[in-house]
N, CA, C and O atoms as a CHARMM CRD file, in Angstrom:
* protein
*
  316
    1    1 MET  N    123.72000  73.10900  90.92300 PROA 1      0.00000
    2    1 MET  CA   124.73000  74.07000  91.30900 PROA 1      0.00000
    3    1 MET  C    124.49600  74.46200  92.76900 PROA 1      0.00000
    4    1 MET  O    123.78000  75.42200  93.05600 PROA 1      0.00000
    5    2 ALA  N    125.09100  73.72700  93.66500 PROA 2      0.00000
    6    2 ALA  CA   124.93200  73.95200  95.09400 PROA 2      0.00000
    7    2 ALA  C    125.99400  74.93500  95.59200 PROA 2      0.00000
    8    2 ALA  O    127.07700  75.06500  95.02100 PROA 2      0.00000
    9    3 VAL  N    125.64400  75.60900  96.66300 PROA 3      0.00000
   10    3 VAL  CA   126.57500  76.55700  97.28100 PROA 3      0.00000
   11    3 VAL  C    127.36400  75.79000  98.33300 PROA 3      0.00000
   12    3 VAL  O    126.78900  75.24800  99.27800 PROA 3      0.00000
   13    4 GLY  N    128.67100  75.74600  98.16800 PROA 4      0.00000
   14    4 GLY  CA   129.53700  75.02400  99.09100 PROA 4      0.00000
   15    4 GLY  C    129.98400  75.89800 100.24300 PROA 4      0.00000
   16    4 GLY  O    129.73600  77.10400 100.25300 PROA 4      0.00000
   17    5 PRO  N    130.64700  75.28500 101.22100 PROA 5      0.00000
   18    5 PRO  CA   131.09600  76.04200 102.40000 PROA 5      0.00000
   19    5 PRO  C    132.12800  77.12000 102.05500 PROA 5      0.00000
   20    5 PRO  O    132.13000  78.18200 102.67800 PROA 5      0.00000
   21    6 TRP  N    133.00400  76.86800 101.07800 PROA 6      0.00000
   22    6 TRP  CA   134.00000  77.87100 100.70400 PROA 6      0.00000
   23    6 TRP  C    133.35100  79.07400 100.03500 PROA 6      0.00000
   24    6 TRP  O    133.81600  80.20400 100.19000 PROA 6      0.00000
   25    7 GLN  N    132.29400  78.83400  99.30200 PROA 7      0.00000
   26    7 GLN  CA   131.58600  79.94400  98.66200 PROA 7      0.00000
   27    7 GLN  C    130.90000  80.81800  99.70600 PROA 7      0.00000
   28    7 GLN  O    130.86500  82.04100  99.57100 PROA 7      0.00000
   29    8 ILE  N    130.35800  80.19300 100.74000 PROA 8      0.00000
   30    8 ILE  CA   129.72100  80.95000 101.82600 PROA 8      0.00000
   31    8 ILE  C    130.76300  81.79100 102.56100 PROA 8      0.00000
   32    8 ILE  O    130.50200  82.94500 102.90200 PROA 8      0.00000
   33    9 VAL  N    131.94200  81.21500 102.80600 PROA 9      0.00000
   34    9 VAL  CA   133.02100  81.95500 103.47000 PROA 9      0.00000
   35    9 VAL  C    133.45000  83.14200 102.61400 PROA 9      0.00000
   36    9 VAL  O    133.66400  84.23800 103.13400 PROA 9      0.00000
   37   10 LEU  N    133.57600  82.93400 101.32000 PROA 10     0.00000
   38   10 LEU  CA   133.96300  84.01400 100.41500 PROA 10     0.00000
   39   10 LEU  C    132.92400  85.13500 100.41500 PROA 10     0.00000
   40   10 LEU  O    133.28300  86.31200 100.44400 PROA 10     0.00000
   41   11 ILE  N    131.64700  84.77700 100.38200 PROA 11     0.00000
   42   11 ILE  CA   130.57400  85.78300 100.42300 PROA 11     0.00000
   43   11 ILE  C    130.62300  86.55200 101.74100 PROA 11     0.00000
   44   11 ILE  O    130.44600  87.77000 101.75900 PROA 11     0.00000
   45   12 ALA  N    130.86500  85.83400 102.85200 PROA 12     0.00000
   46   12 ALA  CA   130.95000  86.48900 104.16100 PROA 12     0.00000
   47   12 ALA  C    132.11600  87.47700 104.20700 PROA 12     0.00000
   48   12 ALA  O    131.98300  88.56400 104.77000 PROA 12     0.00000
   49   13 LEU  N    133.24000  87.11300 103.62700 PROA 13     0.00000
   50   13 LEU  CA   134.39400  88.02000 103.60000 PROA 13     0.00000
   51   13 LEU  C    134.12100  89.26400 102.75900 PROA 13     0.00000
   52   13 LEU  O    134.51600  90.36800 103.13600 PROA 13     0.00000
   53   14 VAL  N    133.45500  89.09300 101.63400 PROA 14     0.00000
   54   14 VAL  CA   133.11400  90.24700 100.79200 PROA 14     0.00000
   55   14 VAL  C    132.17200  91.18400 101.54000 PROA 14     0.00000
   56   14 VAL  O    132.33900  92.40300 101.49800 PROA 14     0.00000
   57   15 ILE  N    131.18500  90.61700 102.22100 PROA 15     0.00000
   58   15 ILE  CA   130.25000  91.44200 103.00000 PROA 15     0.00000
   59   15 ILE  C    130.99400  92.16900 104.11100 PROA 15     0.00000
   60   15 ILE  O    130.73000  93.34400 104.36800 PROA 15     0.00000
   61   16 LEU  N    131.92300  91.48300 104.77100 PROA 16     0.00000
   62   16 LEU  CA   132.71900  92.10300 105.83300 PROA 16     0.00000
   63   16 LEU  C    133.54600  93.26200 105.29100 PROA 16     0.00000
   64   16 LEU  O    133.66000  94.29900 105.94400 PROA 16     0.00000
   65   17 LEU  N    134.11600  93.09900 104.12000 PROA 17     0.00000
   66   17 LEU  CA   134.90100  94.17800 103.51400 PROA 17     0.00000
   67   17 LEU  C    134.02600  95.35800 103.10500 PROA 17     0.00000
   68   17 LEU  O    134.43900  96.51000 103.23600 PROA 17     0.00000
   69   18 LEU  N    132.82600  95.07900 102.61200 PROA 18     0.00000
   70   18 LEU  CA   131.93900  96.15500 102.16800 PROA 18     0.00000
   71   18 LEU  C    131.40000  96.98300 103.33200 PROA 18     0.00000
   72   18 LEU  O    131.38600  98.21200 103.27300 PROA 18     0.00000
   73   19 PHE  N    130.95900  96.30700 104.38100 PROA 19     0.00000
   74   19 PHE  CA   130.27800  97.01500 105.46400 PROA 19     0.00000
   75   19 PHE  C    131.16400  97.29800 106.66700 PROA 19     0.00000
   76   19 PHE  O    130.90800  98.26100 107.39000 PROA 19     0.00000
   77   20 GLY  N    132.17500  96.51200 106.90600 PROA 20     0.00000
   78   20 GLY  CA   133.01300  96.69300 108.08000 PROA 20     0.00000
   79   20 GLY  C    132.43000  95.96200 109.27900 PROA 20     0.00000
   80   20 GLY  O    131.23100  95.68800 109.33400 PROA 20     0.00000
   81   21 ALA  N    133.29500  95.65100 110.23900 PROA 21     0.00000
   82   21 ALA  CA   132.88500  94.84100 111.38500 PROA 21     0.00000
   83   21 ALA  C    131.86000  95.55500 112.26400 PROA 21     0.00000
   84   21 ALA  O    130.89800  94.93300 112.71500 PROA 21     0.00000
   85   22 SER  N    132.05100  96.84400 112.51100 PROA 22     0.00000
   86   22 SER  CA   131.12500  97.56000 113.39800 PROA 22     0.00000
   87   22 SER  C    129.75000  97.70200 112.76700 PROA 22     0.00000
   88   22 SER  O    128.73300  97.59700 113.45400 PROA 22     0.00000
   89   23 ARG  N    129.71700  97.93600 111.47800 PROA 23     0.00000
   90   23 ARG  CA   128.43700  98.09500 110.77300 PROA 23     0.00000
   91   23 ARG  C    127.66700  96.77500 110.72500 PROA 23     0.00000
   92   23 ARG  O    126.43800  96.77600 110.78200 PROA 23     0.00000
   93   24 LEU  N    128.38000  95.64500 110.62000 PROA 24     0.00000
   94   24 LEU  CA   127.71600  94.34300 110.60100 PROA 24     0.00000
   95   24 LEU  C    126.99700  94.07300 111.91700 PROA 24     0.00000
   96   24 LEU  O    125.92300  93.47000 111.92400 PROA 24     0.00000
   97   25 GLY  N    127.58000  94.51400 113.03100 PROA 25     0.00000
   98   25 GLY  CA   126.91800  94.35300 114.32300 PROA 25     0.00000
   99   25 GLY  C    125.60600  95.11100 114.37600 PROA 25     0.00000
  100   25 GLY  O    124.60700  94.60100 114.88400 PROA 25     0.00000
  101   26 ASP  N    125.60800  96.33000 113.85100 PROA 26     0.00000
  102   26 ASP  CA   124.37900  97.12700 113.82000 PROA 26     0.00000
  103   26 ASP  C    123.32300  96.49300 112.91600 PROA 26     0.00000
  104   26 ASP  O    122.13800  96.47400 113.24700 PROA 26     0.00000
  105   27 ILE  N    123.76400  95.97800 111.78000 PROA 27     0.00000
  106   27 ILE  CA   122.83400  95.33200 110.84900 PROA 27     0.00000
  107   27 ILE  C    122.23000  94.08700 111.49100 PROA 27     0.00000
  108   27 ILE  O    121.02400  93.86200 111.39000 PROA 27     0.00000
  109   28 GLY  N    123.05600  93.28200 112.14700 PROA 28     0.00000
  110   28 GLY  CA   122.56800  92.07800 112.82000 PROA 28     0.00000
  111   28 GLY  C    121.59000  92.40200 113.93300 PROA 28     0.00000
  112   28 GLY  O    120.58000  91.71900 114.10400 PROA 28     0.00000
  113   29 LYS  N    121.89600  93.44800 114.68800 PROA 29     0.00000
  114   29 LYS  CA   121.00200  93.86300 115.77300 PROA 29     0.00000
  115   29 LYS  C    119.65700  94.30900 115.21300 PROA 29     0.00000
  116   29 LYS  O    118.60900  93.94300 115.74600 PROA 29     0.00000
  117   30 GLY  N    119.68000  95.09100 114.14900 PROA 30     0.00000
  118   30 GLY  CA   118.43700  95.55200 113.53200 PROA 30     0.00000
  119   30 GLY  C    117.61500  94.40700 112.97500 PROA 30     0.00000
  120   30 GLY  O    116.39300  94.38500 113.12600 PROA 30     0.00000
  121   31 LEU  N    118.27900  93.45100 112.32900 PROA 31     0.00000
  122   31 LEU  CA   117.56800  92.28400 111.80300 PROA 31     0.00000
  123   31 LEU  C    116.95400  91.46200 112.93100 PROA 31     0.00000
  124   31 LEU  O    115.81800  91.00200 112.82100 PROA 31     0.00000
  125   32 GLY  N    117.70100  91.27900 114.00700 PROA 32     0.00000
  126   32 GLY  CA   117.18400  90.51500 115.14300 PROA 32     0.00000
  127   32 GLY  C    115.96000  91.16100 115.75900 PROA 32     0.00000
  128   32 GLY  O    114.98400  90.47700 116.06800 PROA 32     0.00000
  129   33 GLU  N    116.00100  92.47400 115.94100 PROA 33     0.00000
  130   33 GLU  CA   114.85300  93.18500 116.50100 PROA 33     0.00000
  131   33 GLU  C    113.65300  93.11900 115.56000 PROA 33     0.00000
  132   33 GLU  O    112.51400  92.96800 116.00500 PROA 33     0.00000
  133   34 GLY  N    113.91200  93.23100 114.26900 PROA 34     0.00000
  134   34 GLY  CA   112.82300  93.15200 113.29800 PROA 34     0.00000
  135   34 GLY  C    112.15300  91.79300 113.30200 PROA 34     0.00000
  136   34 GLY  O    110.92600  91.70200 113.26800 PROA 34     0.00000
  137   35 ILE  N    112.94900  90.73900 113.34200 PROA 35     0.00000
  138   35 ILE  CA   112.39300  89.38400 113.37700 PROA 35     0.00000
  139   35 ILE  C    111.62700  89.16100 114.66800 PROA 35     0.00000
  140   35 ILE  O    110.55500  88.55600 114.65400 PROA 35     0.00000
  141   36 ARG  N    112.16200  89.64000 115.78600 PROA 36     0.00000
  142   36 ARG  CA   111.49100  89.48400 117.07600 PROA 36     0.00000
  143   36 ARG  C    110.14100  90.19800 117.08000 PROA 36     0.00000
  144   36 ARG  O    109.14900  89.64300 117.55300 PROA 36     0.00000
  145   37 ASN  N    110.09500  91.42000 116.55800 PROA 37     0.00000
  146   37 ASN  CA   108.83700  92.16000 116.49900 PROA 37     0.00000
  147   37 ASN  C    107.84700  91.49800 115.54700 PROA 37     0.00000
  148   37 ASN  O    106.64600  91.48600 115.81400 PROA 37     0.00000
  149   38 PHE  N    108.33600  90.95300 114.44900 PROA 38     0.00000
  150   38 PHE  CA   107.47200  90.26200 113.49300 PROA 38     0.00000
  151   38 PHE  C    106.84200  89.03100 114.13100 PROA 38     0.00000
  152   38 PHE  O    105.64100  88.80300 113.99200 PROA 38     0.00000
  153   39 LYS  N    107.65200  88.23600 114.83100 PROA 39     0.00000
  154   39 LYS  CA   107.12400  87.04400 115.50000 PROA 39     0.00000
  155   39 LYS  C    106.12100  87.42700 116.58200 PROA 39     0.00000
  156   39 LYS  O    105.09900  86.76200 116.75000 PROA 39     0.00000
  157   40 LYS  N    106.41100  88.49100 117.30900 PROA 40     0.00000
  158   40 LYS  CA   105.49900  88.95300 118.35400 PROA 40     0.00000
  159   40 LYS  C    104.17300  89.38000 117.74300 PROA 40     0.00000
  160   40 LYS  O    103.11700  89.09600 118.30800 PROA 40     0.00000
  161   41 GLY  N    104.20900  90.05300 116.60700 PROA 41     0.00000
  162   41 GLY  CA   102.98800  90.47200 115.92800 PROA 41     0.00000
  163   41 GLY  C    102.17900  89.30400 115.41700 PROA 41     0.00000
  164   41 GLY  O    100.94900  89.35000 115.42100 PROA 41     0.00000
  165   42 ILE  N    102.85000  88.25800 114.97900 PROA 42     0.00000
  166   42 ILE  CA   102.14800  87.07900 114.47600 PROA 42     0.00000
  167   42 ILE  C    101.50200  86.30700 115.61400 PROA 42     0.00000
  168   42 ILE  O    100.38800  85.80400 115.46100 PROA 42     0.00000
  169   43 THR  N    102.17700  86.20200 116.75200 PROA 43     0.00000
  170   43 THR  CA   101.65400  85.39700 117.84600 PROA 43     0.00000
  171   43 THR  C    100.52900  86.08400 118.60700 PROA 43     0.00000
  172   43 THR  O     99.82200  85.42500 119.36900 PROA 43     0.00000
  173   44 ASP  N    100.34100  87.38900 118.42300 PROA 44     0.00000
  174   44 ASP  CA    99.22100  88.06200 119.06300 PROA 44     0.00000
  175   44 ASP  C     97.92300  87.48800 118.53000 PROA 44     0.00000
  176   44 ASP  O     97.86800  87.02300 117.39100 PROA 44     0.00000
  177   45 ASP  N     96.87500  87.51700 119.34500 PROA 45     0.00000
  178   45 ASP  CA    95.58800  86.94600 118.95700 PROA 45     0.00000
  179   45 ASP  C     94.92000  87.85100 117.92600 PROA 45     0.00000
  180   45 ASP  O     94.44100  88.92600 118.28600 PROA 45     0.00000
  181   46 PRO  N     94.87500  87.44800 116.65500 PROA 46     0.00000
  182   46 PRO  CA    94.28400  88.31400 115.62600 PROA 46     0.00000
  183   46 PRO  C     92.77600  88.46400 115.77100 PROA 46     0.00000
  184   46 PRO  O     92.22400  89.49900 115.39800 PROA 46     0.00000
  185   47 ASP  N     92.09400  87.44300 116.30900 PROA 47     0.00000
  186   47 ASP  CA    90.64300  87.52900 116.46600 PROA 47     0.00000
  187   47 ASP  C     90.26100  88.60700 117.46500 PROA 47     0.00000
  188   47 ASP  O     89.23400  89.26800 117.31500 PROA 47     0.00000
  189   48 GLU  N     91.08400  88.78000 118.47600 PROA 48     0.00000
  190   48 GLU  CA    90.79800  89.76900 119.51500 PROA 48     0.00000
  191   48 GLU  C     90.78700  91.18200 118.94300 PROA 48     0.00000
  192   48 GLU  O     89.89000  91.96400 119.26000 PROA 48     0.00000
  193   49 SER  N     91.75200  91.52100 118.11900 PROA 49     0.00000
  194   49 SER  CA    91.82200  92.87000 117.56000 PROA 49     0.00000
  195   49 SER  C     90.74800  93.08300 116.50300 PROA 49     0.00000
  196   49 SER  O     90.21800  94.18900 116.39700 PROA 49     0.00000
  197   50 ASP  N     90.40700  92.05900 115.71400 PROA 50     0.00000
  198   50 ASP  CA    89.36100  92.19300 114.70300 PROA 50     0.00000
  199   50 ASP  C     88.00100  92.41300 115.34400 PROA 50     0.00000
  200   50 ASP  O     87.22000  93.23700 114.86600 PROA 50     0.00000
  201   51 ASP  N     87.70500  91.69200 116.41400 PROA 51     0.00000
  202   51 ASP  CA    86.42000  91.85200 117.09200 PROA 51     0.00000
  203   51 ASP  C     86.29200  93.23700 117.70700 PROA 51     0.00000
  204   51 ASP  O     85.20600  93.81600 117.71600 PROA 51     0.00000
  205   52 ALA  N     87.38500  93.76700 118.21700 PROA 52     0.00000
  206   52 ALA  CA    87.34200  95.09400 118.83300 PROA 52     0.00000
  207   52 ALA  C     86.97800  96.14800 117.80100 PROA 52     0.00000
  208   52 ALA  O     86.19900  97.05300 118.09800 PROA 52     0.00000
  209   53 ASP  N     87.52300  96.04900 116.59700 PROA 53     0.00000
  210   53 ASP  CA    87.21200  97.01600 115.54800 PROA 53     0.00000
  211   53 ASP  C     85.75700  96.91600 115.11700 PROA 53     0.00000
  212   53 ASP  O     85.11000  97.93600 114.87900 PROA 53     0.00000
  213   54 GLU  N     85.24000  95.70400 115.01400 PROA 54     0.00000
  214   54 GLU  CA    83.85800  95.51800 114.58300 PROA 54     0.00000
  215   54 GLU  C     82.88200  96.03400 115.63100 PROA 54     0.00000
  216   54 GLU  O     81.83700  96.58400 115.28400 PROA 54     0.00000
  217   55 ASP  N     83.20900  95.86300 116.90800 PROA 55     0.00000
  218   55 ASP  CA    82.31100  96.30300 117.97200 PROA 55     0.00000
  219   55 ASP  C     82.25900  97.82000 118.07700 PROA 55     0.00000
  220   55 ASP  O     81.21400  98.37500 118.41700 PROA 55     0.00000
  221   56 GLU  N     83.36200  98.50000 117.79400 PROA 56     0.00000
  222   56 GLU  CA    83.41000  99.95000 117.94800 PROA 56     0.00000
  223   56 GLU  C     82.61000 100.67200 116.87000 PROA 56     0.00000
  224   56 GLU  O     82.00100 101.70300 117.15500 PROA 56     0.00000
  225   57 GLU  N     82.59500 100.17300 115.67000 PROA 57     0.00000
  226   57 GLU  CA    81.96000 100.88300 114.56300 PROA 57     0.00000
  227   57 GLU  C     80.45900 101.08900 114.77900 PROA 57     0.00000
  228   57 GLU  O     79.99400 102.21700 114.60900 PROA 57     0.00000
  229   58 PRO  N     79.67800 100.07800 115.13900 PROA 58     0.00000
  230   58 PRO  CA    78.24400 100.33000 115.33000 PROA 58     0.00000
  231   58 PRO  C     77.96500 101.32700 116.45500 PROA 58     0.00000
  232   58 PRO  O     77.00800 102.09600 116.37000 PROA 58     0.00000
  233   59 LYS  N     78.77800 101.32400 117.49700 PROA 59     0.00000
  234   59 LYS  CA    78.57600 102.26800 118.58600 PROA 59     0.00000
  235   59 LYS  C     78.83900 103.69500 118.12100 PROA 59     0.00000
  236   59 LYS  O     78.12400 104.61900 118.50700 PROA 59     0.00000
  237   60 GLN  N     79.86000 103.87400 117.29700 PROA 60     0.00000
  238   60 GLN  CA    80.20100 105.20600 116.81600 PROA 60     0.00000
  239   60 GLN  C     79.15300 105.72200 115.84000 PROA 60     0.00000
  240   60 GLN  O     78.89600 106.92500 115.79200 PROA 60     0.00000
  241   61 LEU  N     78.55000 104.83900 115.06900 PROA 61     0.00000
  242   61 LEU  CA    77.62600 105.24900 114.02800 PROA 61     0.00000
  243   61 LEU  C     76.16700 105.24900 114.48100 PROA 61     0.00000
  244   61 LEU  O     75.29000 105.66000 113.72100 PROA 61     0.00000
  245   62 ALA  N     75.89800 104.80200 115.68500 PROA 62     0.00000
  246   62 ALA  CA    74.51700 104.72600 116.15100 PROA 62     0.00000
  247   62 ALA  C     73.88700 106.11200 116.19000 PROA 62     0.00000
  248   62 ALA  O     74.48400 107.05600 116.70800 PROA 62     0.00000
  249   63 GLY  N     72.67000 106.23600 115.63600 PROA 63     0.00000
  250   63 GLY  CA    71.92800 107.48700 115.67400 PROA 63     0.00000
  251   63 GLY  C     72.28100 108.46300 114.57200 PROA 63     0.00000
  252   63 GLY  O     71.75000 109.57300 114.56200 PROA 63     0.00000
  253   64 LYS  N     73.14200 108.10800 113.65300 PROA 64     0.00000
  254   64 LYS  CA    73.51500 109.01500 112.57300 PROA 64     0.00000
  255   64 LYS  C     72.75000 108.63700 111.30800 PROA 64     0.00000
  256   64 LYS  O     72.32900 107.49200 111.14000 PROA 64     0.00000
  257   65 SER  N     72.57900 109.60200 110.43600 PROA 65     0.00000
  258   65 SER  CA    71.89700 109.32700 109.17500 PROA 65     0.00000
  259   65 SER  C     72.80500 108.50800 108.26000 PROA 65     0.00000
  260   65 SER  O     73.99700 108.36200 108.53000 PROA 65     0.00000
  261   66 LEU  N     72.24100 107.98000 107.18700 PROA 66     0.00000
  262   66 LEU  CA    72.99500 107.14700 106.26300 PROA 66     0.00000
  263   66 LEU  C     74.15700 107.91700 105.63200 PROA 66     0.00000
  264   66 LEU  O     75.25000 107.37000 105.48800 PROA 66     0.00000
  265   67 SER  N     73.93800 109.16200 105.26000 PROA 67     0.00000
  266   67 SER  CA    75.01700 109.94000 104.63900 PROA 67     0.00000
  267   67 SER  C     76.14000 110.22300 105.63600 PROA 67     0.00000
  268   67 SER  O     77.31100 110.23900 105.25700 PROA 67     0.00000
  269   68 ASP  N     75.79800 110.44500 106.90100 PROA 68     0.00000
  270   68 ASP  CA    76.82200 110.64800 107.92300 PROA 68     0.00000
  271   68 ASP  C     77.65000 109.37600 108.11000 PROA 68     0.00000
  272   68 ASP  O     78.86900 109.43700 108.26700 PROA 68     0.00000
  273   69 LYS  N     76.97900 108.22700 108.09200 PROA 69     0.00000
  274   69 LYS  CA    77.67900 106.95900 108.25000 PROA 69     0.00000
  275   69 LYS  C     78.63900 106.72800 107.08600 PROA 69     0.00000
  276   69 LYS  O     79.76300 106.26700 107.28200 PROA 69     0.00000
  277   70 GLN  N     78.19400 107.04900 105.88500 PROA 70     0.00000
  278   70 GLN  CA    79.05200 106.86500 104.71900 PROA 70     0.00000
  279   70 GLN  C     80.26200 107.79700 104.78200 PROA 70     0.00000
  280   70 GLN  O     81.36600 107.40700 104.40100 PROA 70     0.00000
  281   71 ALA  N     80.05900 109.01100 105.25500 PROA 71     0.00000
  282   71 ALA  CA    81.16200 109.96300 105.37100 PROA 71     0.00000
  283   71 ALA  C     82.18300 109.47300 106.39200 PROA 71     0.00000
  284   71 ALA  O     83.38900 109.59200 106.17400 PROA 71     0.00000
  285   72 VAL  N     81.70300 108.92400 107.50400 PROA 72     0.00000
  286   72 VAL  CA    82.60400 108.41200 108.53500 PROA 72     0.00000
  287   72 VAL  C     83.40200 107.23400 107.98700 PROA 72     0.00000
  288   72 VAL  O     84.60600 107.13800 108.22700 PROA 72     0.00000
  289   73 ARG  N     82.75200 106.34700 107.26000 PROA 73     0.00000
  290   73 ARG  CA    83.44400 105.18600 106.69700 PROA 73     0.00000
  291   73 ARG  C     84.49500 105.61600 105.67900 PROA 73     0.00000
  292   73 ARG  O     85.57400 105.02600 105.62900 PROA 73     0.00000
  293   74 LYS  N     84.20400 106.62300 104.87100 PROA 74     0.00000
  294   74 LYS  CA    85.18000 107.10400 103.89700 PROA 74     0.00000
  295   74 LYS  C     86.40700 107.66200 104.60700 PROA 74     0.00000
  296   74 LYS  O     87.53700 107.43800 104.17200 PROA 74     0.00000
  297   75 LYS  N     86.18100 108.39600 105.71100 PROA 75     0.00000
  298   75 LYS  CA    87.30000 108.94900 106.47200 PROA 75     0.00000
  299   75 LYS  C     88.13500 107.83400 107.08300 PROA 75     0.00000
  300   75 LYS  O     89.36300 107.90800 107.09100 PROA 75     0.00000
  301   76 GLN  N     87.46100 106.78600 107.60100 PROA 76     0.00000
  302   76 GLN  CA    88.17900 105.67400 108.21100 PROA 76     0.00000
  303   76 GLN  C     88.98300 104.91100 107.16700 PROA 76     0.00000
  304   76 GLN  O     90.09100 104.45600 107.45200 PROA 76     0.00000
  305   77 ASN  N     88.44800 104.76700 105.97600 PROA 77     0.00000
  306   77 ASN  CA    89.15900 104.04600 104.92300 PROA 77     0.00000
  307   77 ASN  C     90.39000 104.81100 104.45300 PROA 77     0.00000
  308   77 ASN  O     91.38800 104.19800 104.07500 PROA 77     0.00000
  309   78 LYS  N     90.33500 106.14300 104.47000 PROA 78     0.00000
  310   78 LYS  CA    91.47500 106.95900 104.05100 PROA 78     0.00000
  311   78 LYS  C     92.58900 106.90900 105.08300 PROA 78     0.00000
  312   78 LYS  O     93.76500 106.98100 104.72600 PROA 78     0.00000
  313   79 ALA  N     92.23600 106.78800 106.35400 PROA 79     0.00000
  314   79 ALA  CA    93.23400 106.79600 107.43100 PROA 79     0.00000
  315   79 ALA  C     94.00200 105.51800 107.51200 PROA 79     0.00000
  316   79 ALA  O     94.87600 105.37600 108.36800 PROA 79     0.00000
């Protein structure tokens, strides 16, 4: 059961009637921005941000007792 070109046109017309022409432009713009931001987030270097988080934690916890370190980690996990 494949979707033919006439079925796609019919679906497009129903969507146009439901949302209106001006609203479809806003929806398309929002979808485009969302996809662009998603792609930008994926292409960023994930190793760079992970290493930064790992390096900061030992510096913040240096010189604190074990219970203080556990309290800080619990707060970080909640945030």
